[in-house]
CSV table of N, CA, C and O in Angstrom, one decimal:
chain,number,residue,atom,x,y,z
A,1,UNK,N,5.1,-14.2,1.3
A,1,UNK,CA,4.0,-13.4,0.9
A,1,UNK,C,2.9,-13.6,2.0
A,1,UNK,O,2.7,-14.6,2.6
A,2,UNK,N,2.3,-12.5,2.4
A,2,UNK,CA,1.2,-12.5,3.4
A,2,UNK,C,0.0,-13.2,2.9
A,2,UNK,O,-0.3,-13.2,1.7
A,3,UNK,N,-0.7,-13.7,3.9
A,3,UNK,CA,-2.1,-14.3,3.5
A,3,UNK,C,-3.0,-13.1,3.2
A,3,UNK,O,-2.8,-12.0,3.6
A,4,UNK,N,-4.0,-13.4,2.4
A,4,UNK,CA,-4.9,-12.3,2.0
A,4,UNK,C,-5.7,-11.8,3.2
A,4,UNK,O,-5.9,-12.6,4.2
A,5,UNK,N,-6.1,-10.6,3.2
A,5,UNK,CA,-7.0,-10.1,4.3
A,5,UNK,C,-8.3,-10.8,4.3
A,5,UNK,O,-8.8,-11.3,3.3
A,6,UNK,N,-8.9,-10.8,5.5
A,6,UNK,CA,-10.2,-11.5,5.6
A,6,UNK,C,-11.3,-10.5,5.1
A,6,UNK,O,-12.4,-11.0,4.6
A,7,UNK,N,-11.1,-9.2,5.2
A,7,UNK,CA,-12.1,-8.2,4.8
A,7,UNK,C,-11.4,-6.9,4.5
A,7,UNK,O,-10.5,-6.5,5.2
A,8,UNK,N,-11.9,-6.3,3.5
A,8,UNK,CA,-11.4,-4.9,3.1
A,8,UNK,C,-12.6,-4.1,2.9
A,8,UNK,O,-13.5,-4.5,2.1
A,9,UNK,N,-12.7,-2.9,3.5
A,9,UNK,CA,-13.8,-2.0,3.3
A,9,UNK,C,-13.3,-0.6,3.0
A,9,UNK,O,-12.3,-0.2,3.7
A,10,UNK,N,-13.9,0.0,2.0
A,10,UNK,CA,-13.6,1.4,1.8
A,10,UNK,C,-14.6,2.3,2.6
A,10,UNK,O,-15.8,2.3,2.3
A,11,UNK,N,-14.1,3.0,3.6
A,11,UNK,CA,-14.9,3.8,4.4
A,11,UNK,C,-14.8,5.2,3.9
A,11,UNK,O,-14.0,6.0,4.4
A,12,UNK,N,-15.6,5.6,3.0
A,12,UNK,CA,-15.5,6.9,2.3
A,12,UNK,C,-15.7,8.1,3.3
A,12,UNK,O,-15.0,9.1,3.1
A,13,UNK,N,-16.6,7.9,4.2
A,13,UNK,CA,-16.9,9.0,5.2
A,13,UNK,C,-15.6,9.3,6.0
A,13,UNK,O,-15.4,10.4,6.5
A,14,UNK,N,-14.8,8.3,6.2
A,14,UNK,CA,-13.6,8.4,7.0
A,14,UNK,C,-12.3,8.6,6.1
A,14,UNK,O,-11.2,8.9,6.6
A,15,UNK,N,-12.5,8.4,4.8
A,15,UNK,CA,-11.4,8.5,3.9
A,15,UNK,C,-10.3,7.5,4.1
A,15,UNK,O,-9.1,7.8,3.9
A,16,UNK,N,-10.7,6.2,4.3
A,16,UNK,CA,-9.7,5.2,4.6
A,16,UNK,C,-10.3,3.8,4.2
A,16,UNK,O,-11.5,3.6,4.2
A,17,UNK,N,-9.3,2.9,4.0
A,17,UNK,CA,-9.6,1.5,3.9
A,17,UNK,C,-9.4,0.9,5.2
A,17,UNK,O,-8.5,1.2,5.9
A,18,UNK,N,-10.4,0.0,5.6
A,18,UNK,CA,-10.2,-0.8,6.8
A,18,UNK,C,-9.9,-2.2,6.3
A,18,UNK,O,-10.6,-2.8,5.6
A,19,UNK,N,-8.7,-2.7,6.8
A,19,UNK,CA,-8.3,-4.0,6.4
A,19,UNK,C,-8.2,-4.9,7.6
A,19,UNK,O,-7.4,-4.6,8.6
A,20,UNK,N,-8.9,-6.0,7.6
A,20,UNK,CA,-8.9,-7.0,8.7
A,20,UNK,C,-8.1,-8.2,8.2
A,20,UNK,O,-8.5,-8.8,7.2
A,21,UNK,N,-7.1,-8.5,9.0
A,21,UNK,CA,-6.2,-9.7,8.7
A,21,UNK,C,-6.7,-10.9,9.5
A,21,UNK,O,-7.4,-10.8,10.5
A,22,UNK,N,-6.3,-12.1,9.0
A,22,UNK,CA,-6.6,-13.4,9.6
A,22,UNK,C,-6.2,-13.5,11.1
A,22,UNK,O,-6.9,-14.2,11.9
A,23,UNK,N,-5.1,-12.8,11.4
A,23,UNK,CA,-4.6,-12.9,12.8
A,23,UNK,C,-5.4,-11.9,13.8
A,23,UNK,O,-5.0,-11.7,14.9
A,24,UNK,N,-6.4,-11.2,13.3
A,24,UNK,CA,-7.2,-10.3,14.1
A,24,UNK,C,-6.8,-8.9,14.0
A,24,UNK,O,-7.5,-8.0,14.5
A,25,UNK,N,-5.6,-8.6,13.4
A,25,UNK,CA,-5.1,-7.2,13.3
A,25,UNK,C,-6.0,-6.5,12.3
A,25,UNK,O,-6.4,-7.0,11.3
A,26,UNK,N,-6.4,-5.2,12.7
A,26,UNK,CA,-7.2,-4.4,11.8
A,26,UNK,C,-6.4,-3.1,11.5
A,26,UNK,O,-5.9,-2.5,12.5
A,27,UNK,N,-6.1,-2.8,10.3
A,27,UNK,CA,-5.4,-1.6,9.9
A,27,UNK,C,-6.4,-0.6,9.3
A,27,UNK,O,-7.3,-1.0,8.5
A,28,UNK,N,-6.2,0.7,9.5
A,28,UNK,CA,-6.9,1.8,8.8
A,28,UNK,C,-5.9,2.5,8.0
A,28,UNK,O,-5.0,3.1,8.5
A,29,UNK,N,-6.0,2.4,6.7
A,29,UNK,CA,-5.1,3.1,5.8
A,29,UNK,C,-5.8,4.2,5.0
A,29,UNK,O,-6.7,3.9,4.3
A,30,UNK,N,-5.4,5.4,5.3
A,30,UNK,CA,-6.0,6.6,4.6
A,30,UNK,C,-5.9,6.5,3.1
A,30,UNK,O,-4.8,6.1,2.6
A,31,UNK,N,-6.9,7.0,2.4
A,31,UNK,CA,-6.9,7.0,0.9
A,31,UNK,C,-5.6,7.7,0.4
A,31,UNK,O,-4.9,7.2,-0.4
A,32,UNK,N,-5.4,8.9,0.9
A,32,UNK,CA,-4.3,9.8,0.4
A,32,UNK,C,-3.0,9.1,0.7
A,32,UNK,O,-2.1,9.1,-0.1
A,33,UNK,N,-2.8,8.6,1.9
A,33,UNK,CA,-1.6,7.9,2.3
A,33,UNK,C,-1.4,6.7,1.3
A,33,UNK,O,-0.2,6.5,0.8
A,34,UNK,N,-2.4,5.9,1.1
A,34,UNK,CA,-2.2,4.7,0.2
A,34,UNK,C,-1.9,5.1,-1.2
A,34,UNK,O,-1.0,4.5,-1.8
A,35,UNK,N,-2.6,6.1,-1.7
A,35,UNK,CA,-2.3,6.6,-3.1
A,35,UNK,C,-0.9,7.2,-3.2
A,35,UNK,O,-0.2,6.9,-4.1
A,36,UNK,N,-0.4,7.9,-2.1
A,36,UNK,CA,0.9,8.4,-2.1
A,36,UNK,C,2.0,7.4,-1.9
A,36,UNK,O,3.2,7.7,-2.1
A,37,UNK,N,1.6,6.2,-1.6
A,37,UNK,CA,2.6,5.1,-1.4
A,37,UNK,C,2.4,4.0,-2.5
A,37,UNK,O,2.8,2.9,-2.4
A,38,UNK,N,1.8,4.4,-3.6
A,38,UNK,CA,1.6,3.5,-4.8
A,38,UNK,C,3.0,2.9,-5.2
A,38,UNK,O,4.0,3.7,-5.3
A,39,UNK,N,3.1,1.6,-5.4
A,39,UNK,CA,4.3,1.0,-5.7
A,39,UNK,C,4.7,0.9,-7.2
A,39,UNK,O,5.7,0.3,-7.5
A,40,UNK,N,3.9,1.5,-8.0
A,40,UNK,CA,4.1,1.3,-9.5
A,40,UNK,C,5.3,2.0,-10.0
A,40,UNK,O,5.9,2.9,-9.3
A,41,UNK,N,5.7,1.7,-11.2
A,41,UNK,CA,6.9,2.3,-11.8
A,41,UNK,C,6.8,3.7,-12.1
A,41,UNK,O,7.8,4.5,-12.2
A,42,UNK,N,5.6,4.2,-12.2
A,42,UNK,CA,5.4,5.7,-12.4
A,42,UNK,C,5.5,6.5,-11.1
A,42,UNK,O,5.8,7.7,-11.1
A,43,UNK,N,5.4,5.8,-10.0
A,43,UNK,CA,5.5,6.5,-8.7
A,43,UNK,C,6.8,6.2,-7.9
A,43,UNK,O,7.2,6.9,-7.0
A,44,UNK,N,7.5,5.1,-8.3
A,44,UNK,CA,8.8,4.8,-7.8
A,44,UNK,C,9.7,4.5,-8.9
A,44,UNK,O,9.4,3.6,-9.8
A,45,UNK,N,10.8,5.2,-9.0
A,45,UNK,CA,11.8,5.0,-10.1
A,45,UNK,C,12.3,3.6,-10.1
A,45,UNK,O,12.9,3.1,-9.0
A,46,UNK,N,12.2,2.9,-11.2
A,46,UNK,CA,12.6,1.4,-11.2
A,46,UNK,C,14.1,1.2,-11.0
A,46,UNK,O,14.5,0.2,-10.5
A,47,UNK,N,14.8,2.2,-11.5
A,47,UNK,CA,16.3,2.0,-11.5
A,47,UNK,C,16.9,2.4,-10.1
A,47,UNK,O,17.8,1.7,-9.6
A,48,UNK,N,16.4,3.4,-9.5
A,48,UNK,CA,17.0,3.9,-8.2
A,48,UNK,C,16.2,3.5,-7.0
A,48,UNK,O,16.7,3.5,-5.9
A,49,UNK,N,14.9,3.2,-7.2
A,49,UNK,CA,14.0,2.9,-6.1
A,49,UNK,C,13.5,4.2,-5.4
A,49,UNK,O,12.8,4.1,-4.4
A,50,UNK,N,13.9,5.3,-5.9
A,50,UNK,CA,13.5,6.6,-5.3
A,50,UNK,C,12.0,6.9,-5.6
A,50,UNK,O,11.6,6.7,-6.7
A,51,UNK,N,11.3,7.3,-4.6
A,51,UNK,CA,9.9,7.6,-4.7
A,51,UNK,C,9.8,8.9,-5.5
A,51,UNK,O,10.4,9.9,-5.2
A,52,UNK,N,9.0,8.9,-6.6
A,52,UNK,CA,8.7,10.0,-7.5
A,52,UNK,C,7.4,10.8,-7.1
A,52,UNK,O,7.4,12.0,-7.1
A,53,UNK,N,6.4,10.0,-6.7
A,53,UNK,CA,5.2,10.5,-6.2
A,53,UNK,C,5.1,10.1,-4.7
A,53,UNK,O,5.2,9.0,-4.4
A,54,UNK,N,4.8,11.1,-3.8
A,54,UNK,CA,4.7,10.9,-2.4
A,54,UNK,C,3.4,11.4,-1.9
A,54,UNK,O,2.7,12.1,-2.7
A,55,UNK,N,3.1,11.2,-0.7
A,55,UNK,CA,1.8,11.6,-0.1
A,55,UNK,C,1.5,13.0,-0.3
A,55,UNK,O,0.4,13.4,-0.7
A,56,UNK,N,2.5,13.9,-0.1
A,56,UNK,CA,2.3,15.3,-0.3
A,56,UNK,C,2.0,15.8,-1.7
A,56,UNK,O,1.5,16.9,-1.9
A,57,UNK,N,2.2,14.9,-2.7
A,57,UNK,CA,1.9,15.2,-4.1
A,57,UNK,C,0.5,14.8,-4.4
A,57,UNK,O,0.1,15.1,-5.6
A,58,UNK,N,-0.2,14.2,-3.5
A,58,UNK,CA,-1.6,13.7,-3.8
A,58,UNK,C,-2.6,14.6,-3.2
A,58,UNK,O,-2.5,15.1,-2.1
A,59,UNK,N,-3.7,14.9,-4.0
A,59,UNK,CA,-4.8,15.7,-3.5
A,59,UNK,C,-5.4,15.1,-2.3
A,59,UNK,O,-5.5,13.9,-2.1
A,60,UNK,N,-5.7,16.0,-1.3
A,60,UNK,CA,-6.3,15.6,-0.1
A,60,UNK,C,-7.6,14.8,-0.2
A,60,UNK,O,-7.9,14.0,0.6
A,61,UNK,N,-8.3,15.1,-1.2
A,61,UNK,CA,-9.7,14.5,-1.4
A,61,UNK,C,-9.6,13.2,-2.3
A,61,UNK,O,-10.7,12.8,-2.8
A,62,UNK,N,-8.4,12.7,-2.6
A,62,UNK,CA,-8.4,11.5,-3.5
A,62,UNK,C,-9.1,10.4,-2.9
A,62,UNK,O,-9.2,10.3,-1.6
A,63,UNK,N,-9.8,9.6,-3.7
A,63,UNK,CA,-10.6,8.5,-3.2
A,63,UNK,C,-10.6,7.4,-4.2
A,63,UNK,O,-10.3,7.6,-5.4
A,64,UNK,N,-10.8,6.2,-3.8
A,64,UNK,CA,-10.9,5.1,-4.8
A,64,UNK,C,-12.1,5.2,-5.7
A,64,UNK,O,-13.2,5.5,-5.2
A,65,UNK,N,-11.9,5.0,-7.0
A,65,UNK,CA,-13.1,5.0,-7.9
A,65,UNK,C,-13.5,3.6,-8.2
A,65,UNK,O,-14.7,3.3,-8.3
A,66,UNK,N,-12.5,2.7,-8.2
A,66,UNK,CA,-12.8,1.3,-8.4
A,66,UNK,C,-11.7,0.5,-7.7
A,66,UNK,O,-10.6,0.9,-7.6
A,67,UNK,N,-12.1,-0.7,-7.1
A,67,UNK,CA,-11.2,-1.6,-6.5
A,67,UNK,C,-11.4,-3.0,-7.0
A,67,UNK,O,-12.6,-3.4,-7.1
A,68,UNK,N,-10.4,-3.7,-7.4
A,68,UNK,CA,-10.5,-5.0,-7.9
A,68,UNK,C,-9.4,-5.9,-7.3
A,68,UNK,O,-8.3,-5.5,-7.1
A,69,UNK,N,-9.8,-7.2,-7.1
A,69,UNK,CA,-8.8,-8.2,-6.7
A,69,UNK,C,-7.9,-8.6,-7.9
A,69,UNK,O,-8.5,-8.7,-9.0
A,70,UNK,N,-6.6,-8.8,-7.7
A,70,UNK,CA,-5.8,-9.3,-8.7
A,70,UNK,C,-5.3,-10.7,-8.2
A,70,UNK,O,-4.5,-10.8,-7.3
A,71,UNK,N,-5.9,-11.7,-8.8
A,71,UNK,CA,-5.6,-13.1,-8.3
A,71,UNK,C,-5.9,-13.2,-6.9
A,71,UNK,O,-6.9,-12.6,-6.4
A,72,UNK,N,-5.0,-13.8,-6.1
A,72,UNK,CA,-5.2,-13.9,-4.7
A,72,UNK,C,-3.9,-13.3,-4.0
A,72,UNK,O,-3.5,-13.8,-3.0
A,73,UNK,N,-3.4,-12.2,-4.6
A,73,UNK,CA,-2.2,-11.6,-4.1
A,73,UNK,C,-2.2,-10.1,-4.0
A,73,UNK,O,-1.3,-9.5,-3.4
A,74,UNK,N,-3.2,-9.4,-4.6
A,74,UNK,CA,-3.1,-7.9,-4.6
A,74,UNK,C,-4.4,-7.3,-4.9
A,74,UNK,O,-5.4,-7.9,-5.3
A,75,UNK,N,-4.5,-6.0,-4.6
A,75,UNK,CA,-5.6,-5.1,-5.0
A,75,UNK,C,-5.1,-4.2,-6.1
A,75,UNK,O,-3.9,-3.7,-6.1
A,76,UNK,N,-6.0,-3.9,-7.0
A,76,UNK,CA,-5.7,-2.9,-8.0
A,76,UNK,C,-6.8,-1.8,-7.8
A,76,UNK,O,-8.0,-2.0,-7.8
A,77,UNK,N,-6.3,-0.6,-7.5
A,77,UNK,CA,-7.1,0.5,-7.2
A,77,UNK,C,-7.1,1.6,-8.3
A,77,UNK,O,-6.0,2.0,-8.7
A,78,UNK,N,-8.2,1.9,-8.8
A,78,UNK,CA,-8.3,3.1,-9.7
A,78,UNK,C,-8.7,4.3,-8.8
A,78,UNK,O,-9.8,4.2,-8.2
A,79,UNK,N,-7.9,5.3,-8.8
A,79,UNK,CA,-8.1,6.4,-8.0
A,79,UNK,C,-8.9,7.5,-8.7
A,79,UNK,O,-8.9,7.6,-9.9
A,80,UNK,N,-9.5,8.4,-7.9
A,80,UNK,CA,-10.2,9.5,-8.5
A,80,UNK,C,-9.4,10.5,-9.3
A,80,UNK,O,-9.9,11.2,-10.1
A,81,UNK,N,-8.1,10.4,-9.1
A,81,UNK,CA,-7.2,11.3,-9.9
A,81,UNK,C,-6.8,10.6,-11.3
A,81,UNK,O,-6.0,11.1,-12.0
A,82,UNK,N,-7.4,9.4,-11.5
A,82,UNK,CA,-7.1,8.7,-12.8
A,82,UNK,C,-6.0,7.7,-12.7
A,82,UNK,O,-5.8,6.9,-13.6
A,83,UNK,N,-5.2,7.7,-11.6
A,83,UNK,CA,-4.1,6.8,-11.5
A,83,UNK,C,-4.6,5.4,-11.3
A,83,UNK,O,-5.5,5.2,-10.4
A,84,UNK,N,-4.1,4.4,-12.0
A,84,UNK,CA,-4.6,3.0,-11.8
A,84,UNK,C,-3.6,1.9,-12.1
A,84,UNK,O,-3.9,0.8,-12.4
A,85,UNK,N,-2.3,2.2,-12.0
A,85,UNK,CA,-1.3,1.3,-12.4
A,85,UNK,C,-0.7,0.5,-11.3
A,85,UNK,O,0.1,-0.4,-11.5
A,86,UNK,N,-1.0,0.9,-10.0
A,86,UNK,CA,-0.4,0.2,-8.9
A,86,UNK,C,-1.1,-1.0,-8.5
A,86,UNK,O,-2.3,-1.1,-8.5
A,87,UNK,N,-0.3,-2.0,-8.2
A,87,UNK,CA,-0.8,-3.3,-7.6
A,87,UNK,C,-0.3,-3.3,-6.1
A,87,UNK,O,0.9,-3.4,-5.9
A,88,UNK,N,-1.3,-3.3,-5.2
A,88,UNK,CA,-1.0,-3.3,-3.8
A,88,UNK,C,-1.0,-4.8,-3.3
A,88,UNK,O,-2.1,-5.3,-3.0
A,89,UNK,N,0.2,-5.4,-3.2
A,89,UNK,CA,0.2,-6.8,-2.8
A,89,UNK,C,-0.1,-6.9,-1.3
A,89,UNK,O,0.0,-5.9,-0.6
A,90,UNK,N,-0.6,-8.0,-0.9
A,90,UNK,CA,-1.0,-8.2,0.5
A,90,UNK,C,0.2,-7.9,1.5
A,90,UNK,O,0.0,-7.2,2.5
A,91,UNK,N,1.4,-8.4,1.2
A,91,UNK,CA,2.5,-8.1,2.1
A,91,UNK,C,2.8,-6.6,2.1
A,91,UNK,O,3.2,-6.1,3.2
A,92,UNK,N,2.6,-5.9,1.0
A,92,UNK,CA,2.9,-4.4,1.0
A,92,UNK,C,1.8,-3.7,1.9
A,92,UNK,O,2.1,-2.8,2.7
A,93,UNK,N,0.5,-4.1,1.7
A,93,UNK,CA,-0.5,-3.5,2.5
A,93,UNK,C,-0.3,-3.8,4.0
A,93,UNK,O,-0.5,-2.9,4.8
A,94,UNK,N,0.1,-5.0,4.3
A,94,UNK,CA,0.4,-5.3,5.7
A,94,UNK,C,1.5,-4.5,6.3
A,94,UNK,O,1.5,-3.9,7.4
A,95,UNK,N,2.6,-4.3,5.5
A,95,UNK,CA,3.7,-3.5,5.9
A,95,UNK,C,3.3,-2.0,6.1
A,95,UNK,O,3.6,-1.4,7.1
A,96,UNK,N,2.5,-1.5,5.2
A,96,UNK,CA,2.0,-0.1,5.3
A,96,UNK,C,1.2,0.0,6.6
A,96,UNK,O,1.3,1.0,7.3
A,97,UNK,N,0.3,-0.9,6.9
A,97,UNK,CA,-0.5,-0.9,8.1
A,97,UNK,C,0.3,-1.0,9.3
A,97,UNK,O,0.0,-0.3,10.3
A,98,UNK,N,1.3,-1.9,9.3
A,98,UNK,CA,2.2,-2.0,10.5
A,98,UNK,C,3.0,-0.8,10.8
A,98,UNK,O,3.3,-0.5,11.9
A,99,UNK,N,3.3,0.0,9.7
A,99,UNK,CA,4.1,1.2,9.9
A,99,UNK,C,3.2,2.4,10.5
A,99,UNK,O,3.8,3.3,11.1
A,100,UNK,N,1.9,2.3,10.4
A,100,UNK,CA,1.1,3.4,10.9
A,100,UNK,C,0.7,3.3,12.3
A,100,UNK,O,0.9,2.3,12.9
C-alpha cells in the first residue's frame, strides 16, 4: 500500500484534485476522470471486473460535494451526481496519477 499523500487540494476552477506525494511527485486528477474511475461495486462488476461506469458516462461538470478521509488509507468522495460509495485508496490514486 502506498504512503498517504502529503497534501490533497480540490481545485474547483480547474476541475481537478491536486495530489502531492511524499516523494515530491504531484498529480492532477480531473474530477470527471476520477469519478469515471470509481472503484466501487456499482461502477465495476464484482464478478467480472468489467467497468460498468466509465468516464464517458459521467457529466462533464461533475464535482466533489464532500471529501473525507477513511482511516489512513483512502478518500471517500461524495460527488455532485449523488454517487458516494467509492473508496479511493492511496495506491489506487497513485496508480491513476501515474497513468495520466
